[in-house]
mmCIF file of C-alpha atoms in Angstrom:
data_model
loop_
_atom_site.group_PDB
_atom_site.id
_atom_site.type_symbol
_atom_site.label_atom_id
_atom_site.label_comp_id
_atom_site.label_asym_id
_atom_site.label_seq_id
_atom_site.Cartn_x
_atom_site.Cartn_y
_atom_site.Cartn_z
ATOM 1 C CA UNK A 25 -9.809 5.389 -3.101
ATOM 2 C CA UNK A 26 -7.772 2.659 -1.450
ATOM 3 C CA UNK A 27 -6.390 -0.320 -3.380
ATOM 4 C CA UNK A 28 -9.162 -2.463 -1.915
ATOM 5 C CA UNK A 29 -11.613 -0.059 -0.306
ATOM 6 C CA UNK A 30 -13.946 -1.300 2.420
ATOM 7 C CA UNK A 31 -16.857 -2.440 0.265
ATOM 8 C CA UNK A 32 -18.198 -5.826 -0.724
ATOM 9 C CA UNK A 33 -18.925 -6.917 -3.397
ATOM 10 C CA UNK A 34 -15.951 -5.454 -5.313
ATOM 11 C CA UNK A 35 -16.542 -2.066 -6.924
ATOM 12 C CA UNK A 36 -14.692 -0.072 -9.630
ATOM 13 C CA UNK A 37 -11.796 2.079 -8.413
ATOM 14 C CA UNK A 38 -9.953 5.070 -9.852
ATOM 15 C CA UNK A 39 -7.120 2.905 -11.224
ATOM 16 C CA UNK A 40 -9.090 0.550 -13.508
ATOM 17 C CA UNK A 41 -9.638 -2.131 -10.894
ATOM 18 C CA UNK A 42 -12.500 -3.962 -9.314
ATOM 19 C CA UNK A 43 -11.628 -4.045 -5.644
ATOM 20 C CA UNK A 44 -13.231 -5.127 -2.427
ATOM 21 C CA UNK A 45 -12.610 -6.202 1.157
ATOM 22 C CA UNK A 46 -13.980 -9.642 2.020
ATOM 23 C CA UNK A 47 -16.441 -9.086 4.900
ATOM 24 C CA UNK A 48 -15.700 -12.279 6.874
ATOM 25 C CA UNK A 49 -12.679 -13.417 8.854
ATOM 26 C CA UNK A 50 -11.128 -16.394 7.066
ATOM 27 C CA UNK A 51 -9.891 -19.414 8.986
ATOM 28 C CA UNK A 52 -9.101 -22.747 7.278
ATOM 29 C CA UNK A 53 -12.744 -23.858 7.370
ATOM 30 C CA UNK A 54 -13.806 -20.715 5.472
ATOM 31 C CA UNK A 55 -11.280 -20.927 2.643
ATOM 32 C CA UNK A 56 -13.622 -22.638 0.180
ATOM 33 C CA UNK A 57 -16.242 -19.881 0.523
ATOM 34 C CA UNK A 58 -13.633 -17.196 -0.166
ATOM 35 C CA UNK A 59 -12.244 -19.051 -3.185
ATOM 36 C CA UNK A 60 -15.745 -19.580 -4.577
ATOM 37 C CA UNK A 61 -16.616 -15.882 -4.263
ATOM 38 C CA UNK A 62 -13.307 -14.804 -5.788
ATOM 39 C CA UNK A 63 -13.726 -17.149 -8.753
ATOM 40 C CA UNK A 64 -17.261 -15.887 -9.389
ATOM 41 C CA UNK A 65 -16.113 -12.264 -9.646
ATOM 42 C CA UNK A 66 -13.021 -13.227 -11.624
ATOM 43 C CA UNK A 67 -15.134 -15.222 -14.093
ATOM 44 C CA UNK A 68 -17.447 -12.252 -14.604
ATOM 45 C CA UNK A 69 -14.489 -9.948 -15.215
ATOM 46 C CA UNK A 70 -12.963 -12.308 -17.784
ATOM 47 C CA UNK A 71 -16.236 -12.390 -19.752
ATOM 48 C CA UNK A 72 -16.127 -8.632 -20.289
ATOM 49 C CA UNK A 73 -13.915 -6.923 -22.849
ATOM 50 C CA UNK A 74 -10.524 -5.840 -21.581
ATOM 51 C CA UNK A 75 -10.299 -2.162 -20.665
ATOM 52 C CA UNK A 76 -11.642 -0.333 -17.612
ATOM 53 C CA UNK A 77 -11.825 -2.486 -14.485
ATOM 54 C CA UNK A 78 -9.624 -5.158 -16.038
ATOM 55 C CA UNK A 79 -8.025 -6.193 -12.750
ATOM 56 C CA UNK A 80 -9.682 -7.747 -9.706
ATOM 57 C CA UNK A 81 -8.179 -7.268 -6.243
ATOM 58 C CA UNK A 82 -9.699 -8.768 -3.106
ATOM 59 C CA UNK A 83 -8.369 -8.126 0.369
ATOM 60 C CA UNK A 84 -9.139 -10.738 3.016
ATOM 61 C CA UNK A 85 -8.254 -10.870 6.711
ATOM 62 C CA UNK A 86 -6.971 -14.391 7.314
ATOM 63 C CA UNK A 87 -5.236 -16.445 9.975
ATOM 64 C CA UNK A 88 -1.663 -17.578 9.329
ATOM 65 C CA UNK A 89 -2.873 -21.153 8.802
ATOM 66 C CA UNK A 90 -5.513 -20.064 6.305
ATOM 67 C CA UNK A 91 -2.981 -17.885 4.486
ATOM 68 C CA UNK A 92 -0.603 -20.804 4.119
ATOM 69 C CA UNK A 93 -3.356 -23.140 2.923
ATOM 70 C CA UNK A 94 -4.868 -20.787 0.359
ATOM 71 C CA UNK A 95 -1.399 -20.057 -1.010
ATOM 72 C CA UNK A 96 -1.012 -23.784 -1.630
ATOM 73 C CA UNK A 97 -4.446 -24.129 -3.250
ATOM 74 C CA UNK A 98 -4.227 -21.117 -5.594
ATOM 75 C CA UNK A 99 -0.577 -19.999 -5.626
ATOM 76 C CA UNK A 100 -0.841 -17.873 -8.770
ATOM 77 C CA UNK A 101 -3.464 -15.585 -7.234
ATOM 78 C CA UNK A 102 -1.973 -14.835 -3.800
ATOM 79 C CA UNK A 103 0.062 -11.686 -4.401
ATOM 80 C CA UNK A 104 1.051 -10.332 -0.987
ATOM 81 C CA UNK A 105 0.248 -10.501 2.724
ATOM 82 C CA UNK A 106 0.435 -7.770 5.361
ATOM 83 C CA UNK A 107 0.864 -9.050 8.947
ATOM 84 C CA UNK A 108 -1.516 -7.524 11.494
ATOM 85 C CA UNK A 109 -0.659 -6.370 15.020
ATOM 86 C CA UNK A 110 -2.514 -4.566 17.807
ATOM 87 C CA UNK A 111 -4.243 -7.672 19.155
ATOM 88 C CA UNK A 112 -4.605 -9.403 15.790
ATOM 89 C CA UNK A 113 -1.213 -11.077 15.715
ATOM 90 C CA UNK A 114 -1.018 -14.334 13.712
ATOM 91 C CA UNK A 115 -3.372 -12.822 11.127
ATOM 92 C CA UNK A 116 -2.767 -11.111 7.803
ATOM 93 C CA UNK A 117 -4.430 -8.838 5.303
ATOM 94 C CA UNK A 118 -3.987 -10.994 2.203
ATOM 95 C CA UNK A 119 -4.218 -9.623 -1.332
ATOM 96 C CA UNK A 120 -5.711 -11.970 -3.927
ATOM 97 C CA UNK A 121 -5.568 -10.698 -7.483
ATOM 98 C CA UNK A 122 -6.281 -11.526 -11.087
ATOM 99 C CA UNK A 123 -6.175 -9.609 -14.359
ATOM 100 C CA UNK A 124 -8.130 -9.834 -17.572
ATOM 101 C CA UNK A 125 -6.275 -11.924 -20.130
ATOM 102 C CA UNK A 126 -6.043 -8.828 -22.332
ATOM 103 C CA UNK A 127 -4.288 -6.706 -19.701
ATOM 104 C CA UNK A 128 -0.528 -6.390 -20.081
ATOM 105 C CA UNK A 129 1.608 -8.150 -17.491
ATOM 106 C CA UNK A 130 5.181 -7.477 -16.452
ATOM 107 C CA UNK A 131 7.848 -8.703 -18.848
ATOM 108 C CA UNK A 132 10.059 -11.455 -17.338
ATOM 109 C CA UNK A 133 13.177 -9.306 -17.853
ATOM 110 C CA UNK A 134 11.572 -6.492 -15.858
ATOM 111 C CA UNK A 135 10.633 -8.884 -13.071
ATOM 112 C CA UNK A 136 14.237 -10.065 -12.899
ATOM 113 C CA UNK A 137 15.460 -6.461 -12.658
ATOM 114 C CA UNK A 138 12.920 -5.694 -9.941
ATOM 115 C CA UNK A 139 14.010 -8.735 -7.965
ATOM 116 C CA UNK A 140 17.603 -7.513 -8.090
ATOM 117 C CA UNK A 141 16.505 -4.090 -6.809
ATOM 118 C CA UNK A 142 14.561 -5.671 -3.958
ATOM 119 C CA UNK A 143 17.350 -8.091 -3.062
ATOM 120 C CA UNK A 144 19.719 -5.099 -2.867
ATOM 121 C CA UNK A 145 17.723 -3.767 0.102
ATOM 122 C CA UNK A 146 18.828 -6.711 2.271
ATOM 123 C CA UNK A 147 22.018 -4.852 3.163
ATOM 124 C CA UNK A 148 20.136 -1.784 4.437
ATOM 125 C CA UNK A 149 19.754 -1.268 8.171
ATOM 126 C CA UNK A 150 16.958 0.877 9.674
ATOM 127 C CA UNK A 151 18.139 4.368 10.597
ATOM 128 C CA UNK A 152 17.597 5.942 14.021
ATOM 129 C CA UNK A 153 14.291 7.859 14.193
ATOM 130 C CA UNK A 154 16.198 10.868 15.568
ATOM 131 C CA UNK A 155 17.976 11.204 12.248
ATOM 132 C CA UNK A 156 14.752 10.999 10.282
ATOM 133 C CA UNK A 157 12.893 13.841 12.004
ATOM 134 C CA UNK A 158 12.027 16.877 9.928
ATOM 135 C CA UNK A 159 13.293 19.231 12.621
ATOM 136 C CA UNK A 160 16.784 17.733 12.527
ATOM 137 C CA UNK A 161 16.977 18.834 8.875
ATOM 138 C CA UNK A 162 15.497 22.311 9.478
ATOM 139 C CA UNK A 163 12.236 21.280 7.852
ATOM 140 C CA UNK A 164 8.751 22.006 9.160
ATOM 141 C CA UNK A 165 6.048 19.281 8.926
ATOM 142 C CA UNK A 166 2.444 20.239 8.089
ATOM 143 C CA UNK A 167 -0.805 18.371 7.529
ATOM 144 C CA UNK A 168 -2.729 19.600 4.490
ATOM 145 C CA UNK A 169 -6.144 21.032 5.411
ATOM 146 C CA UNK A 170 -9.068 22.249 3.276
ATOM 147 C CA UNK A 171 -8.203 25.901 4.014
ATOM 148 C CA UNK A 172 -4.621 25.574 2.728
ATOM 149 C CA UNK A 173 -3.466 28.757 0.963
ATOM 150 C CA UNK A 174 -3.313 28.920 -2.836
ATOM 151 C CA UNK A 175 0.483 29.010 -3.087
ATOM 152 C CA UNK A 176 0.947 25.904 -0.954
ATOM 153 C CA UNK A 177 -1.923 24.153 -2.751
ATOM 154 C CA UNK A 178 -0.292 24.729 -6.129
ATOM 155 C CA UNK A 179 3.042 23.347 -4.913
ATOM 156 C CA UNK A 180 1.347 20.299 -3.387
ATOM 157 C CA UNK A 181 -0.594 19.670 -6.567
ATOM 158 C CA UNK A 182 2.640 19.490 -8.553
ATOM 159 C CA UNK A 183 4.123 16.899 -6.182
ATOM 160 C CA UNK A 184 0.941 14.900 -5.695
ATOM 161 C CA UNK A 185 0.965 13.939 -9.387
ATOM 162 C CA UNK A 186 3.868 11.603 -8.646
ATOM 163 C CA UNK A 187 1.987 9.602 -6.003
ATOM 164 C CA UNK A 188 -0.496 6.771 -6.395
ATOM 165 C CA UNK A 189 -3.432 9.196 -6.269
ATOM 166 C CA UNK A 190 -1.956 11.453 -8.941
ATOM 167 C CA UNK A 191 -5.072 11.190 -11.109
ATOM 168 C CA UNK A 192 -7.383 12.344 -8.316
ATOM 169 C CA UNK A 193 -7.943 16.016 -7.532
ATOM 170 C CA UNK A 194 -5.996 17.221 -4.518
ATOM 171 C CA UNK A 195 -9.071 19.038 -3.184
ATOM 172 C CA UNK A 196 -11.107 15.841 -2.984
ATOM 173 C CA UNK A 197 -8.281 14.046 -1.170
ATOM 174 C CA UNK A 198 -7.841 16.784 1.433
ATOM 175 C CA UNK A 199 -11.583 17.048 2.100
ATOM 176 C CA UNK A 200 -11.928 13.388 3.097
ATOM 177 C CA UNK A 201 -11.300 12.844 6.795
ATOM 178 C CA UNK A 202 -9.797 9.378 6.273
ATOM 179 C CA UNK A 203 -6.943 10.843 4.197
ATOM 180 C CA UNK A 204 -3.774 12.531 5.428
ATOM 181 C CA UNK A 205 -1.145 14.417 3.446
ATOM 182 C CA UNK A 206 1.998 15.384 5.318
ATOM 183 C CA UNK A 207 4.210 17.958 3.620
ATOM 184 C CA UNK A 208 7.559 19.446 4.554
ATOM 185 C CA UNK A 209 8.627 23.054 4.043
ATOM 186 C CA UNK A 210 12.081 24.576 4.218
ATOM 187 C CA UNK A 211 12.989 27.902 5.812
ATOM 188 C CA UNK A 212 11.782 29.772 2.695
ATOM 189 C CA UNK A 213 8.379 28.022 2.930
ATOM 190 C CA UNK A 214 9.066 25.956 -0.177
ATOM 191 C CA UNK A 215 7.303 22.607 -0.125
ATOM 192 C CA UNK A 216 10.107 20.115 -0.661
ATOM 193 C CA UNK A 217 8.397 16.758 -0.036
ATOM 194 C CA UNK A 218 5.107 15.089 0.800
ATOM 195 C CA UNK A 219 3.755 11.755 1.983
ATOM 196 C CA UNK A 220 0.148 10.609 1.770
ATOM 197 C CA UNK A 221 -1.950 7.975 3.516
ATOM 198 C CA UNK A 222 -5.508 6.708 3.655
ATOM 199 C CA UNK A 223 -7.214 4.956 6.560
ATOM 200 C CA UNK A 224 -9.354 1.908 5.896
ATOM 201 C CA UNK A 225 -11.623 0.846 8.751
ATOM 202 C CA UNK A 226 -13.982 -2.101 8.474
ATOM 203 C CA UNK A 227 -15.886 -4.459 10.744
ATOM 204 C CA UNK A 228 -14.831 -8.004 9.835
ATOM 205 C CA UNK A 229 -17.403 -10.642 10.790
ATOM 206 C CA UNK A 230 -16.194 -13.131 13.435
ATOM 207 C CA UNK A 231 -13.166 -10.954 14.264
ATOM 208 C CA UNK A 232 -13.999 -7.302 14.909
ATOM 209 C CA UNK A 233 -13.013 -3.881 13.635
ATOM 210 C CA UNK A 234 -9.801 -3.729 11.649
ATOM 211 C CA UNK A 235 -8.004 -0.428 11.036
ATOM 212 C CA UNK A 236 -5.257 -0.351 8.433
ATOM 213 C CA UNK A 237 -3.384 2.548 6.875
ATOM 214 C CA UNK A 238 -2.380 2.517 3.237
ATOM 215 C CA UNK A 239 0.510 4.785 2.330
ATOM 216 C CA UNK A 240 -0.246 6.325 -1.061
ATOM 217 C CA UNK A 241 3.312 7.403 -1.740
ATOM 218 C CA UNK A 242 6.006 9.988 -1.158
ATOM 219 C CA UNK A 243 7.274 12.622 -3.567
ATOM 220 C CA UNK A 244 10.241 14.989 -3.428
ATOM 221 C CA UNK A 245 10.937 18.060 -5.539
ATOM 222 C CA UNK A 246 13.492 17.102 -8.175
ATOM 223 C CA UNK A 247 15.902 19.845 -7.087
ATOM 224 C CA UNK A 248 15.871 18.435 -3.531
ATOM 225 C CA UNK A 249 16.576 14.828 -4.503
ATOM 226 C CA UNK A 250 19.152 12.631 -2.743
ATOM 227 C CA UNK A 251 18.813 14.459 0.584
ATOM 228 C CA UNK A 252 16.881 11.722 2.371
ATOM 229 C CA UNK A 253 13.589 13.623 2.158
ATOM 230 C CA UNK A 254 11.585 10.554 1.068
ATOM 231 C CA UNK A 255 12.550 8.959 4.375
ATOM 232 C CA UNK A 256 11.823 12.097 6.393
ATOM 233 C CA UNK A 257 8.391 12.680 4.828
ATOM 234 C CA UNK A 258 7.439 9.047 5.398
ATOM 235 C CA UNK A 259 8.606 8.932 9.020
ATOM 236 C CA UNK A 260 6.916 12.278 9.779
ATOM 237 C CA UNK A 261 3.590 10.932 8.549
ATOM 238 C CA UNK A 262 3.994 7.701 10.525
ATOM 239 C CA UNK A 263 4.644 9.752 13.676
ATOM 240 C CA UNK A 264 1.489 11.773 12.986
ATOM 241 C CA UNK A 265 -0.561 8.587 12.554
ATOM 242 C CA UNK A 266 0.807 7.120 15.795
ATOM 243 C CA UNK A 267 0.064 10.336 17.692
ATOM 244 C CA UNK A 268 -3.494 10.435 16.350
ATOM 245 C CA UNK A 269 -4.177 6.781 17.185
ATOM 246 C CA UNK A 270 -2.909 7.330 20.746
ATOM 247 C CA UNK A 271 -4.946 10.518 21.165
ATOM 248 C CA UNK A 272 -8.192 8.847 20.107
ATOM 249 C CA UNK A 273 -7.376 5.413 21.559
ATOM 250 C CA UNK A 274 -7.778 3.816 18.123
ATOM 251 C CA UNK A 275 -5.550 0.881 17.294
ATOM 252 C CA UNK A 276 -3.837 0.732 13.927
ATOM 253 C CA UNK A 277 -3.452 -2.926 13.001
ATOM 254 C CA UNK A 278 -1.203 -2.438 9.972
ATOM 255 C CA UNK A 279 0.452 0.178 7.799
ATOM 256 C CA UNK A 280 1.180 -0.926 4.264
ATOM 257 C CA UNK A 281 1.937 0.480 0.845
ATOM 258 C CA UNK A 282 2.074 -0.584 -2.776
ATOM 259 C CA UNK A 283 5.384 0.570 -4.207
ATOM 260 C CA UNK A 284 5.687 1.046 -7.967
ATOM 261 C CA UNK A 285 8.888 -0.633 -9.103
ATOM 262 C CA UNK A 286 8.145 0.707 -12.581
ATOM 263 C CA UNK A 287 7.897 4.436 -11.837
ATOM 264 C CA UNK A 288 9.357 4.718 -8.329
ATOM 265 C CA UNK A 289 12.997 5.402 -7.616
ATOM 266 C CA UNK A 290 15.427 3.029 -5.943
ATOM 267 C CA UNK A 291 16.107 5.880 -3.490
ATOM 268 C CA UNK A 292 12.473 5.871 -2.360
ATOM 269 C CA UNK A 293 12.427 2.076 -2.040
ATOM 270 C CA UNK A 294 15.578 2.089 0.081
ATOM 271 C CA UNK A 295 14.239 5.003 2.144
ATOM 272 C CA UNK A 296 11.216 2.898 3.085
ATOM 273 C CA UNK A 297 13.481 0.059 4.222
ATOM 274 C CA UNK A 298 15.593 2.525 6.222
ATOM 275 C CA UNK A 299 12.386 3.579 7.964
ATOM 276 C CA UNK A 300 11.754 -0.026 8.999
ATOM 277 C CA UNK A 301 9.311 -1.113 6.289
ATOM 278 C CA UNK A 302 9.233 -4.856 5.665
ATOM 279 C CA UNK A 303 8.879 -6.066 2.082
ATOM 280 C CA UNK A 304 6.246 -8.751 1.486
ATOM 281 C CA UNK A 305 8.600 -10.225 -1.106
ATOM 282 C CA UNK A 306 10.722 -11.726 1.687
ATOM 283 C CA UNK A 307 7.742 -13.414 3.412
ATOM 284 C CA UNK A 308 7.301 -16.204 0.869
ATOM 285 C CA UNK A 309 9.079 -18.737 3.112
ATOM 286 C CA UNK A 310 6.847 -17.766 6.055
ATOM 287 C CA UNK A 311 3.850 -19.116 4.139
ATOM 288 C CA UNK A 312 5.749 -21.951 2.385
ATOM 289 C CA UNK A 313 5.368 -20.255 -0.997
ATOM 290 C CA UNK A 314 7.768 -21.540 -3.653
ATOM 291 C CA UNK A 315 8.546 -18.670 -6.030
ATOM 292 C CA UNK A 316 9.905 -21.187 -8.547
ATOM 293 C CA UNK A 317 6.327 -22.353 -9.106
ATOM 294 C CA UNK A 318 5.082 -18.838 -9.846
ATOM 295 C CA UNK A 319 5.393 -16.658 -12.943
ATOM 296 C CA UNK A 320 5.752 -13.635 -10.648
ATOM 297 C CA UNK A 321 7.413 -13.829 -7.203
ATOM 298 C CA UNK A 322 5.277 -13.387 -4.097
ATOM 299 C CA UNK A 323 5.160 -9.721 -3.125
ATOM 300 C CA UNK A 324 5.438 -8.389 -6.689
ATOM 301 C CA UNK A 325 2.126 -7.549 -8.360
ATOM 302 C CA UNK A 326 2.186 -8.916 -11.927
ATOM 303 C CA UNK A 327 -0.487 -6.536 -13.227
ATOM 304 C CA UNK A 328 -0.359 -3.189 -11.449
#
């Protein structure tokens, strides 16, 4: 269900994409092979009628040097890069994307508005983790399990519609062991917020196993808005992921998320920054990417 999945060649996803994870580690000498494969799949997509699977997204684990070089060779297709840690420093999970010519793209005025919203986050400083704990707000964190009671399931289902996986049944998400849904309840057992994540684990040739976590979104009940619960739900889930990785001695090399500037709130965006999230938008200079040469700035997906 992830944005890219762990399969190669690219396969259809729930959100009208063809997506795949390139199976080989990419250093500068391997760039041409990656570009050739990407162009083959992109060409095939363009030949079909626009509609389902009208966007191609390829994730590739690349060195910093390779990332910089491929951004220079095909600047319009490099959309974002997630830096890796946990022994894979100086490498990135790079997203390369293209859309069918018949698929709508973002209007330039919208892009300008989104840039202003992102730029506004520069003034935000991360908040102390003590403040962001559920317990400090009299909230109780839970992980959704298959045997969740009907009342809680119904409340979760209402909130889950506002996340990235809103079109997928909640039951199927909970049943999969690589998914996690953290939800918060108040003293009356009302579910007030949730955060979801999916683990992607793949063996990348010439590098090793890479484990990344994709956040699938946070949602807060409308009558509990503006209380900082987006931030609390997100930080509670991150703590859970860290605890699990320590318990099972499994390294997490990156945690990332696609944030919808179209349907998401500015509050949720700022909450992520308060929790220490770094926006790929600000990494263009790291890879010598000139946003003036692009129709859409680095870090903003032109065709979601």
